[in-house]
Amino acid sequence: MNAVTITFDRVFDIVHRSRRNRVLSTEFGFESADVKESGVAVPGAPRIEAGMTVTAVLERPGDWRTLLGWVNHGTGEIACRSAASSLGGIVAMLLGSLWASHLMSTRPLVAAFVIVVSILCCVGSVVGMRKAIRTRRLLEAARSTLASRDAGSNA
């Protein structure tokens, strides 16, 4: 993960979408100096307009398709996935474990398969939760740096 600060000179094609897991995201394109990106998705429905400056967290440096979230320098608003949005896999593991324990005496191979699938769902959810928590912490640190810089310039 890396943080990059950018000012949007021009924004275009702003579309709010609800993805397959019903998590709201906003897709848009932007131009900033010599950078032009389209199809960028940010979690939630933040305000996006030309002239705004954000500190964005990208999973891979320079790859805006891996945007995990940002903090708006003007408002301090943080846009990123909630860790709670990954709870589905943990619930699936619990339900799968209950179902597997019921199947264990009559169909042990099916029960083993259910357990493996449940564990894989849980692992994916835990990885997603850790990424969301790490992103949120990075963005909150960036926001506090901005706030302390603003407080110092106003004094």
PDB file of N, CA and C in Angstrom, residues 15 19 35-36 49 62 104 131 135:
ATOM      1  N   VAL A  15     -20.313   7.993 -11.609  1.00  0.00           N
ATOM      2  CA  VAL A  15     -21.451   7.067 -11.538  1.00  0.00           C
ATOM      3  C   VAL A  15     -21.420   6.358 -10.191  1.00  0.00           C
ATOM      4  N   ARG A  19     -22.267  -2.691  -5.960  1.00  0.00           N
ATOM      5  CA  ARG A  19     -21.635  -3.890  -6.514  1.00  0.00           C
ATOM      6  C   ARG A  19     -22.354  -5.150  -6.076  1.00  0.00           C
ATOM      7  N   VAL A  35      -1.528  13.113 -15.634  1.00  0.00           N
ATOM      8  CA  VAL A  35      -2.181  11.834 -15.334  1.00  0.00           C
ATOM      9  C   VAL A  35      -3.633  11.892 -15.795  1.00  0.00           C
ATOM     10  N   LYS A  36      -4.053  10.885 -16.558  1.00  0.00           N
ATOM     11  CA  LYS A  36      -5.462  10.758 -16.943  1.00  0.00           C
ATOM     12  C   LYS A  36      -5.887   9.332 -16.649  1.00  0.00           C
ATOM     13  N   GLU A  49     -15.178  16.502  -7.103  1.00  0.00           N
ATOM     14  CA  GLU A  49     -15.273  17.668  -7.978  1.00  0.00           C
ATOM     15  C   GLU A  49     -13.883  18.145  -8.376  1.00  0.00           C
ATOM     16  N   GLY A  62       0.839   3.650  -8.272  1.00  0.00           N
ATOM     17  CA  GLY A  62       0.509   4.142  -9.598  1.00  0.00           C
ATOM     18  C   GLY A  62      -0.695   3.504 -10.255  1.00  0.00           C
ATOM     19  N   MET A 104     -21.787 -34.705   9.402  1.00  0.00           N
ATOM     20  CA  MET A 104     -20.613 -35.530   9.714  1.00  0.00           C
ATOM     21  C   MET A 104     -20.939 -37.022   9.848  1.00  0.00           C
ATOM     22  N   LYS A 131      -7.155  -5.511   5.510  1.00  0.00           N
ATOM     23  CA  LYS A 131      -6.830  -4.485   4.522  1.00  0.00           C
ATOM     24  C   LYS A 131      -7.647  -3.214   4.781  1.00  0.00           C
ATOM     25  N   THR A 135      -6.054   0.358   5.839  1.00  0.00           N
ATOM     26  CA  THR A 135      -6.346   1.528   5.012  1.00  0.00           C
ATOM     27  C   THR A 135      -6.925   2.649   5.855  1.00  0.00           C
TER      28      THR A 135
END
